[in-house]
Amino acid sequence: MHDAQDTRPTSSNPYMSDWLSSMQTTAHDSALLPPHHGDCLGCGPANQHGHHLRARRHGDGVVAAHVFDGRHVGAPGIAHGGAVATVLDDLFGFALYVVGELAVTRKLEVEYLAPVLLQTEYTLHAEMLSRNGRKLRLRARVEDQNGQVVATADALFIVVGPAHFTSRAPVIQARR
Ligand SMILES: CCCCCCCC/C=C\CCCCCCCC(=O)SCCNC(=O)CCNC(=O)[C@H](O)C(C)(C)COP(=O)(O)OP(=O)(O)OC[C@H]1O[C@@H](n2cnc3c(N)ncnc32)[C@H](O)[C@@H]1OP(=O)(O)O
């Protein structure tokens, strides 16, 4: 049983209400998109362990310039594959602003085509390829400064309703 149609009010939980309101973004082209929330591992400015990803709308997709640093090291000098996957997953989260749906990752497949180097700027792109009911197919790529694609990701996101998040809100609040 899914909760995509659940529109129960969230006003009993101010933190969740504020957060869900912030998702109602209709960004114009090139607009910097808001972080999912302050503590988000991918983009939250308050998360000291996070990636602080900043993404902009670009046509029907999103684009970001990103640098991995020493906190994300796997093999010496190379970003950990899990760190790259985290950033790509979060980039898909930004693409949802353009799609205009609340959705969560059901499946994420990353291809690591070449090492992603630390302290090196990459350009990341993501867009939705297709939609079938609640199923959103999204694709992303990571390019180096020469335009070489060093990683790609394909994802299946499933549209959910606010209740998907509100029913777990106490856990989020307890950490703040
Ligand atoms: C104006 C509004 C603007 C809004 C903008 C919003 C932006 C921000 C939005 C959100 C912020 C979040 C921040 C982003 C961060 C990055 C993303 C993350 O890290 S998300 C966290 C990690 N993911 C989870 O925690 C999910 C855990 N999984 C679940 O909770 C459930 O599995 C869920 C809700 C995803 C689906 O569960 P079910 O029970 O509702 O649905 P079932 O029936 O299992 O699957 C739905 C459909 O998908 C198909 N399906 C499932 N798996 C499939 C697969 N592997 N391949 C193909 N189809 C598959 C099924 O066959 C079904 O299809 P059929 O509807 O019947 O046609």
PDB file of C-alpha atoms and ligand atoms in Angstrom:
ATOM      1  CA  MET A   1       0.000   0.000   0.000  1.00  0.00           C
ATOM      2  CA  HIS A   2       1.596   3.228  -1.065  1.00  0.00           C
ATOM      3  CA  ASP A   3       1.074   6.747   0.247  1.00  0.00           C
ATOM      4  CA  ALA A   4       1.350   8.793  -2.958  1.00  0.00           C
ATOM      5  CA  GLN A   5      -2.210  10.035  -2.686  1.00  0.00           C
ATOM      6  CA  ASP A   6      -2.020  10.754   1.020  1.00  0.00           C
ATOM      7  CA  THR A   7      -2.530  14.463   1.453  1.00  0.00           C
ATOM      8  CA  ARG A   8      -3.158  14.463   5.180  1.00  0.00           C
ATOM      9  CA  PRO A   9      -2.248  17.846   6.648  1.00  0.00           C
ATOM     10  CA  THR A  10       1.185  18.075   8.207  1.00  0.00           C
ATOM     11  CA  SER A  11       0.541  21.197  10.273  1.00  0.00           C
ATOM     12  CA  SER A  12       0.763  19.202  13.507  1.00  0.00           C
ATOM     13  CA  ASN A  13       4.479  18.951  12.854  1.00  0.00           C
ATOM     14  CA  PRO A  14       5.973  22.403  12.124  1.00  0.00           C
ATOM     15  CA  TYR A  15       9.378  21.061  11.112  1.00  0.00           C
ATOM     16  CA  MET A  16       7.837  18.773   8.498  1.00  0.00           C
ATOM     17  CA  SER A  17       5.406  21.454   7.341  1.00  0.00           C
ATOM     18  CA  ASP A  18       8.225  23.901   6.723  1.00  0.00           C
ATOM     19  CA  TRP A  19      10.283  21.270   4.961  1.00  0.00           C
ATOM     20  CA  LEU A  20       7.461  20.116   2.713  1.00  0.00           C
ATOM     21  CA  SER A  21       6.604  23.751   1.869  1.00  0.00           C
ATOM     22  CA  SER A  22      10.193  24.318   0.815  1.00  0.00           C
ATOM     23  CA  MET A  23       9.741  21.498  -1.710  1.00  0.00           C
ATOM     24  CA  GLN A  24       7.101  23.566  -3.548  1.00  0.00           C
ATOM     25  CA  THR A  25       9.752  25.202  -5.685  1.00  0.00           C
ATOM     26  CA  THR A  26       9.056  26.290  -9.229  1.00  0.00           C
ATOM     27  CA  ALA A  27      12.526  27.360 -10.285  1.00  0.00           C
ATOM     28  CA  HIS A  28      13.209  29.327 -13.439  1.00  0.00           C
ATOM     29  CA  ASP A  29      16.117  28.337 -15.671  1.00  0.00           C
ATOM     30  CA  SER A  30      19.556  28.734 -14.030  1.00  0.00           C
ATOM     31  CA  ALA A  31      17.994  29.322 -10.617  1.00  0.00           C
ATOM     32  CA  LEU A  32      19.955  27.896  -7.694  1.00  0.00           C
ATOM     33  CA  LEU A  33      17.726  25.242  -6.160  1.00  0.00           C
ATOM     34  CA  PRO A  34      17.246  25.080  -2.378  1.00  0.00           C
ATOM     35  CA  PRO A  35      18.858  22.285  -0.347  1.00  0.00           C
ATOM     36  CA  HIS A  36      16.477  19.458   0.555  1.00  0.00           C
ATOM     37  CA  HIS A  37      17.003  20.508   4.166  1.00  0.00           C
ATOM     38  CA  GLY A  38      19.841  21.892   6.258  1.00  0.00           C
ATOM     39  CA  ASP A  39      21.158  18.517   7.411  1.00  0.00           C
ATOM     40  CA  CYS A  40      20.837  16.626   4.125  1.00  0.00           C
ATOM     41  CA  LEU A  41      23.959  14.515   3.544  1.00  0.00           C
ATOM     42  CA  GLY A  42      24.022  15.491  -0.107  1.00  0.00           C
ATOM     43  CA  CYS A  43      23.278  19.210   0.035  1.00  0.00           C
ATOM     44  CA  GLY A  44      22.583  20.435   3.573  1.00  0.00           C
ATOM     45  CA  PRO A  45      24.769  23.423   4.502  1.00  0.00           C
ATOM     46  CA  ALA A  46      24.660  22.433   8.198  1.00  0.00           C
ATOM     47  CA  ASN A  47      25.947  18.888   7.694  1.00  0.00           C
ATOM     48  CA  GLN A  48      29.677  18.884   8.465  1.00  0.00           C
ATOM     49  CA  HIS A  49      30.045  15.448   6.894  1.00  0.00           C
ATOM     50  CA  GLY A  50      27.996  16.372   3.844  1.00  0.00           C
ATOM     51  CA  HIS A  51      28.817  17.179   0.251  1.00  0.00           C
ATOM     52  CA  HIS A  52      27.177  20.623   0.181  1.00  0.00           C
ATOM     53  CA  LEU A  53      26.003  19.994  -3.370  1.00  0.00           C
ATOM     54  CA  ARG A  54      24.554  23.072  -5.081  1.00  0.00           C
ATOM     55  CA  ALA A  55      22.471  22.531  -8.201  1.00  0.00           C
ATOM     56  CA  ARG A  56      20.724  24.759 -10.695  1.00  0.00           C
ATOM     57  CA  ARG A  57      17.843  24.171 -13.009  1.00  0.00           C
ATOM     58  CA  HIS A  58      18.995  23.720 -16.607  1.00  0.00           C
ATOM     59  CA  GLY A  59      16.142  23.348 -19.051  1.00  0.00           C
ATOM     60  CA  ASP A  60      14.206  20.242 -18.060  1.00  0.00           C
ATOM     61  CA  GLY A  61      17.096  18.996 -15.926  1.00  0.00           C
ATOM     62  CA  VAL A  62      19.613  20.166 -13.368  1.00  0.00           C
ATOM     63  CA  VAL A  63      23.321  20.926 -13.451  1.00  0.00           C
ATOM     64  CA  ALA A  64      25.920  21.214 -10.694  1.00  0.00           C
ATOM     65  CA  ALA A  65      29.629  21.934 -10.394  1.00  0.00           C
ATOM     66  CA  HIS A  66      31.131  19.760  -7.698  1.00  0.00           C
ATOM     67  CA  VAL A  67      34.482  19.065  -6.041  1.00  0.00           C
ATOM     68  CA  PHE A  68      35.097  16.015  -3.833  1.00  0.00           C
ATOM     69  CA  ASP A  69      37.558  16.579  -0.995  1.00  0.00           C
ATOM     70  CA  GLY A  70      39.635  14.602   1.486  1.00  0.00           C
ATOM     71  CA  ARG A  71      36.566  13.596   3.524  1.00  0.00           C
ATOM     72  CA  HIS A  72      35.373  11.539   0.541  1.00  0.00           C
ATOM     73  CA  VAL A  73      38.574   9.631  -0.256  1.00  0.00           C
ATOM     74  CA  GLY A  74      38.494   5.980  -1.243  1.00  0.00           C
ATOM     75  CA  ALA A  75      41.712   4.902  -2.939  1.00  0.00           C
ATOM     76  CA  PRO A  76      44.355   7.597  -2.402  1.00  0.00           C
ATOM     77  CA  GLY A  77      43.488  10.703  -4.411  1.00  0.00           C
ATOM     78  CA  ILE A  78      40.247   9.187  -5.714  1.00  0.00           C
ATOM     79  CA  ALA A  79      36.708   9.782  -4.487  1.00  0.00           C
ATOM     80  CA  HIS A  80      35.019   6.831  -2.773  1.00  0.00           C
ATOM     81  CA  GLY A  81      32.419   5.202  -5.015  1.00  0.00           C
ATOM     82  CA  GLY A  82      29.817   5.531  -2.286  1.00  0.00           C
ATOM     83  CA  ALA A  83      30.485   9.258  -2.074  1.00  0.00           C
ATOM     84  CA  VAL A  84      29.980   9.593  -5.826  1.00  0.00           C
ATOM     85  CA  ALA A  85      26.743   7.587  -5.564  1.00  0.00           C
ATOM     86  CA  THR A  86      25.548   9.821  -2.715  1.00  0.00           C
ATOM     87  CA  VAL A  87      26.074  12.955  -4.762  1.00  0.00           C
ATOM     88  CA  LEU A  88      24.361  11.456  -7.810  1.00  0.00           C
ATOM     89  CA  ASP A  89      21.414  10.321  -5.695  1.00  0.00           C
ATOM     90  CA  ASP A  90      21.105  13.811  -4.258  1.00  0.00           C
ATOM     91  CA  LEU A  91      21.373  15.359  -7.712  1.00  0.00           C
ATOM     92  CA  PHE A  92      18.349  13.267  -8.674  1.00  0.00           C
ATOM     93  CA  GLY A  93      16.686  14.747  -5.599  1.00  0.00           C
ATOM     94  CA  PHE A  94      17.269  18.185  -7.134  1.00  0.00           C
ATOM     95  CA  ALA A  95      15.844  17.024 -10.472  1.00  0.00           C
ATOM     96  CA  LEU A  96      12.594  16.347  -8.599  1.00  0.00           C
ATOM     97  CA  TYR A  97      12.142  20.100  -8.157  1.00  0.00           C
ATOM     98  CA  VAL A  98      11.897  20.335 -11.945  1.00  0.00           C
ATOM     99  CA  VAL A  99       9.704  17.238 -12.218  1.00  0.00           C
ATOM    100  CA  GLY A 100       7.480  18.714  -9.508  1.00  0.00           C
ATOM    101  CA  GLU A 101       6.924  15.528  -7.501  1.00  0.00           C
ATOM    102  CA  LEU A 102       7.907  14.180  -4.118  1.00  0.00           C
ATOM    103  CA  ALA A 103       9.686  10.910  -4.803  1.00  0.00           C
ATOM    104  CA  VAL A 104      12.310   8.601  -3.290  1.00  0.00           C
ATOM    105  CA  THR A 105      15.021   6.377  -4.695  1.00  0.00           C
ATOM    106  CA  ARG A 106      13.963   2.773  -5.273  1.00  0.00           C
ATOM    107  CA  LYS A 107      16.923   1.739  -7.426  1.00  0.00           C
ATOM    108  CA  LEU A 108      20.234   3.413  -8.196  1.00  0.00           C
ATOM    109  CA  GLU A 109      22.792   2.033 -10.666  1.00  0.00           C
ATOM    110  CA  VAL A 110      26.140   3.775 -11.042  1.00  0.00           C
ATOM    111  CA  GLU A 111      28.779   3.100 -13.680  1.00  0.00           C
ATOM    112  CA  TYR A 112      32.254   4.258 -12.724  1.00  0.00           C
ATOM    113  CA  LEU A 113      33.919   4.821 -16.090  1.00  0.00           C
ATOM    114  CA  ALA A 114      37.071   6.568 -14.855  1.00  0.00           C
ATOM    115  CA  PRO A 115      38.412   7.626 -11.443  1.00  0.00           C
ATOM    116  CA  VAL A 116      36.748  10.688  -9.938  1.00  0.00           C
ATOM    117  CA  LEU A 117      39.642  12.691  -8.552  1.00  0.00           C
ATOM    118  CA  LEU A 118      39.673  14.711  -5.334  1.00  0.00           C
ATOM    119  CA  GLN A 119      40.084  18.499  -5.450  1.00  0.00           C
ATOM    120  CA  THR A 120      38.975  18.494  -9.092  1.00  0.00           C
ATOM    121  CA  GLU A 121      35.874  20.194 -10.415  1.00  0.00           C
ATOM    122  CA  TYR A 122      33.320  18.086 -12.247  1.00  0.00           C
ATOM    123  CA  THR A 123      30.096  19.029 -13.970  1.00  0.00           C
ATOM    124  CA  LEU A 124      27.070  16.924 -13.105  1.00  0.00           C
ATOM    125  CA  HIS A 125      23.869  16.729 -15.119  1.00  0.00           C
ATOM    126  CA  ALA A 126      20.594  14.947 -14.337  1.00  0.00           C
ATOM    127  CA  GLU A 127      17.207  14.747 -15.974  1.00  0.00           C
ATOM    128  CA  MET A 128      14.102  12.590 -16.042  1.00  0.00           C
ATOM    129  CA  LEU A 129      13.923  10.227 -19.018  1.00  0.00           C
ATOM    130  CA  SER A 130      10.390   8.935 -18.626  1.00  0.00           C
ATOM    131  CA  ARG A 131       7.444   8.585 -16.305  1.00  0.00           C
ATOM    132  CA  ASN A 132       5.068   5.635 -15.989  1.00  0.00           C
ATOM    133  CA  GLY A 133       2.550   6.142 -13.197  1.00  0.00           C
ATOM    134  CA  ARG A 134       4.522   6.585  -9.972  1.00  0.00           C
ATOM    135  CA  LYS A 135       7.732   5.344 -11.596  1.00  0.00           C
ATOM    136  CA  LEU A 136      10.220   8.011 -12.651  1.00  0.00           C
ATOM    137  CA  ARG A 137      13.295   6.981 -14.671  1.00  0.00           C
ATOM    138  CA  LEU A 138      16.168   9.404 -14.275  1.00  0.00           C
ATOM    139  CA  ARG A 139      19.680   9.563 -15.701  1.00  0.00           C
ATOM    140  CA  ALA A 140      22.764  11.477 -14.625  1.00  0.00           C
ATOM    141  CA  ARG A 141      26.364  11.916 -15.754  1.00  0.00           C
ATOM    142  CA  VAL A 142      29.578  13.304 -14.312  1.00  0.00           C
ATOM    143  CA  GLU A 143      31.922  15.070 -16.743  1.00  0.00           C
ATOM    144  CA  ASP A 144      35.480  16.236 -16.210  1.00  0.00           C
ATOM    145  CA  GLN A 145      36.708  19.601 -17.436  1.00  0.00           C
ATOM    146  CA  ASN A 146      37.510  18.126 -20.867  1.00  0.00           C
ATOM    147  CA  GLY A 147      33.950  16.891 -21.263  1.00  0.00           C
ATOM    148  CA  GLN A 148      34.908  13.248 -20.665  1.00  0.00           C
ATOM    149  CA  VAL A 149      32.136  11.323 -18.908  1.00  0.00           C
ATOM    150  CA  VAL A 150      33.670   9.646 -15.839  1.00  0.00           C
ATOM    151  CA  ALA A 151      30.468   8.273 -14.257  1.00  0.00           C
ATOM    152  CA  THR A 152      26.828   7.751 -15.131  1.00  0.00           C
ATOM    153  CA  ALA A 153      23.800   6.817 -13.055  1.00  0.00           C
ATOM    154  CA  ASP A 154      20.364   5.437 -13.847  1.00  0.00           C
ATOM    155  CA  ALA A 155      17.707   5.566 -11.204  1.00  0.00           C
ATOM    156  CA  LEU A 156      14.162   4.530 -10.530  1.00  0.00           C
ATOM    157  CA  PHE A 157      12.353   6.941  -8.222  1.00  0.00           C
ATOM    158  CA  ILE A 158       8.863   6.284  -6.909  1.00  0.00           C
ATOM    159  CA  VAL A 159       6.446   9.139  -6.300  1.00  0.00           C
ATOM    160  CA  VAL A 160       5.281   9.289  -2.677  1.00  0.00           C
ATOM    161  CA  GLY A 161       2.960  11.508  -0.675  1.00  0.00           C
ATOM    162  CA  PRO A 162       3.864  13.712   2.299  1.00  0.00           C
ATOM    163  CA  ALA A 163       2.982  10.881   4.699  1.00  0.00           C
ATOM    164  CA  HIS A 164       6.068   8.968   3.514  1.00  0.00           C
ATOM    165  CA  PHE A 165       8.112  11.592   5.360  1.00  0.00           C
ATOM    166  CA  THR A 166       5.794  12.700   8.146  1.00  0.00           C
ATOM    167  CA  SER A 167       5.512   9.209   9.609  1.00  0.00           C
ATOM    168  CA  ARG A 168       9.314   9.207  10.190  1.00  0.00           C
ATOM    169  CA  ALA A 169       9.614  12.819  11.317  1.00  0.00           C
ATOM    170  CA  PRO A 170      10.258  12.134  15.040  1.00  0.00           C
ATOM    171  CA  VAL A 171      13.529  10.420  14.120  1.00  0.00           C
ATOM    172  CA  ILE A 172      14.619  13.440  12.085  1.00  0.00           C
ATOM    173  CA  GLN A 173      13.644  15.863  14.850  1.00  0.00           C
ATOM    174  CA  ALA A 174      15.353  13.878  17.563  1.00  0.00           C
ATOM    175  CA  ARG A 175      18.719  14.418  15.896  1.00  0.00           C
ATOM    176  CA  ARG A 176      18.422  18.202  15.693  1.00  0.00           C
TER     177      ARG A 176
HETATM  178  C1  LIG B   1       5.975  20.784  -6.306  1.00  0.00           C
HETATM  179  C2  LIG B   1       6.685  19.675  -5.483  1.00  0.00           C
HETATM  180  C3  LIG B   1       8.171  19.652  -5.723  1.00  0.00           C
HETATM  181  C4  LIG B   1       8.747  18.458  -5.028  1.00  0.00           C
HETATM  182  C5  LIG B   1      10.225  18.387  -5.130  1.00  0.00           C
HETATM  183  C6  LIG B   1      10.740  17.281  -4.262  1.00  0.00           C
HETATM  184  C7  LIG B   1      12.211  17.296  -4.130  1.00  0.00           C
HETATM  185  C8  LIG B   1      12.720  16.546  -2.930  1.00  0.00           C
HETATM  186  C9  LIG B   1      12.026  15.227  -2.655  1.00  0.00           C
HETATM  187  C10 LIG B   1      12.442  14.507  -1.666  1.00  0.00           C
HETATM  188  C11 LIG B   1      13.611  14.869  -0.927  1.00  0.00           C
HETATM  189  C12 LIG B   1      14.449  13.708  -0.582  1.00  0.00           C
HETATM  190  C13 LIG B   1      15.883  14.141  -0.624  1.00  0.00           C
HETATM  191  C14 LIG B   1      16.508  13.515  -1.854  1.00  0.00           C
HETATM  192  C15 LIG B   1      17.677  12.687  -1.451  1.00  0.00           C
HETATM  193  C16 LIG B   1      18.057  11.724  -2.515  1.00  0.00           C
HETATM  194  C17 LIG B   1      17.042  10.631  -2.632  1.00  0.00           C
HETATM  195  C18 LIG B   1      17.047   9.675  -1.458  1.00  0.00           C
HETATM  196  O1  LIG B   1      18.045   9.451  -0.833  1.00  0.00           O
HETATM  197  S1  LIG B   1      15.574   8.922  -1.070  1.00  0.00           S
HETATM  198  C19 LIG B   1      15.998   7.871   0.339  1.00  0.00           C
HETATM  199  C20 LIG B   1      16.317   6.457  -0.068  1.00  0.00           C
HETATM  200  N1  LIG B   1      15.142   5.760  -0.532  1.00  0.00           N
HETATM  201  C21 LIG B   1      14.236   5.272   0.343  1.00  0.00           C
HETATM  202  O2  LIG B   1      14.338   5.378   1.546  1.00  0.00           O
HETATM  203  C22 LIG B   1      13.062   4.545  -0.272  1.00  0.00           C
HETATM  204  C23 LIG B   1      12.776   3.258   0.494  1.00  0.00           C
HETATM  205  N2  LIG B   1      11.731   2.513  -0.205  1.00  0.00           N
HETATM  206  C24 LIG B   1      10.425   2.740   0.032  1.00  0.00           C
HETATM  207  O3  LIG B   1      10.054   3.508   0.902  1.00  0.00           O
HETATM  208  C25 LIG B   1       9.437   2.009  -0.846  1.00  0.00           C
HETATM  209  O4  LIG B   1      10.063   0.911  -1.475  1.00  0.00           O
HETATM  210  C26 LIG B   1       8.865   2.933  -1.956  1.00  0.00           C
HETATM  211  C27 LIG B   1       8.027   4.065  -1.322  1.00  0.00           C
HETATM  212  C28 LIG B   1       9.972   3.543  -2.850  1.00  0.00           C
HETATM  213  C29 LIG B   1       7.951   2.131  -2.881  1.00  0.00           C
HETATM  214  O5  LIG B   1       7.144   1.316  -2.099  1.00  0.00           O
HETATM  215  P1  LIG B   1       5.602   1.116  -2.516  1.00  0.00           P
HETATM  216  O6  LIG B   1       5.086   0.000  -1.686  1.00  0.00           O
HETATM  217  O7  LIG B   1       4.904   2.431  -2.431  1.00  0.00           O
HETATM  218  O8  LIG B   1       5.641   0.762  -4.071  1.00  0.00           O
HETATM  219  P2  LIG B   1       5.911  -0.647  -4.822  1.00  0.00           P
HETATM  220  O9  LIG B   1       4.578  -1.225  -5.157  1.00  0.00           O
HETATM  221  O10 LIG B   1       6.877  -1.493  -4.079  1.00  0.00           O
HETATM  222  O11 LIG B   1       6.640  -0.138  -6.172  1.00  0.00           O
HETATM  223  C30 LIG B   1       6.038   0.916  -6.940  1.00  0.00           C
HETATM  224  C31 LIG B   1       6.120   0.553  -8.400  1.00  0.00           C
HETATM  225  O12 LIG B   1       7.510   0.439  -8.766  1.00  0.00           O
HETATM  226  C32 LIG B   1       7.734  -0.868  -9.356  1.00  0.00           C
HETATM  227  N3  LIG B   1       9.101  -1.272  -9.042  1.00  0.00           N
HETATM  228  C33 LIG B   1       9.646  -1.407  -7.816  1.00  0.00           C
HETATM  229  N4  LIG B   1      10.927  -1.759  -7.900  1.00  0.00           N
HETATM  230  C34 LIG B   1      11.209  -1.843  -9.215  1.00  0.00           C
HETATM  231  C35 LIG B   1      12.392  -2.142  -9.938  1.00  0.00           C
HETATM  232  N5  LIG B   1      13.530  -2.429  -9.296  1.00  0.00           N
HETATM  233  N6  LIG B   1      12.311  -2.104 -11.273  1.00  0.00           N
HETATM  234  C36 LIG B   1      11.161  -1.807 -11.934  1.00  0.00           C
HETATM  235  N7  LIG B   1       9.995  -1.493 -11.297  1.00  0.00           N
HETATM  236  C37 LIG B   1      10.044  -1.522  -9.962  1.00  0.00           C
HETATM  237  C38 LIG B   1       6.667  -1.751  -8.746  1.00  0.00           C
HETATM  238  O13 LIG B   1       6.423  -2.891  -9.528  1.00  0.00           O
HETATM  239  C39 LIG B   1       5.489  -0.801  -8.728  1.00  0.00           C
HETATM  240  O14 LIG B   1       4.972  -0.718 -10.030  1.00  0.00           O
HETATM  241  P3  LIG B   1       3.425  -0.483 -10.341  1.00  0.00           P
HETATM  242  O15 LIG B   1       3.055   0.862  -9.680  1.00  0.00           O
HETATM  243  O16 LIG B   1       2.690  -1.612  -9.684  1.00  0.00           O
HETATM  244  O17 LIG B   1       3.319  -0.432 -11.821  1.00  0.00           O
END
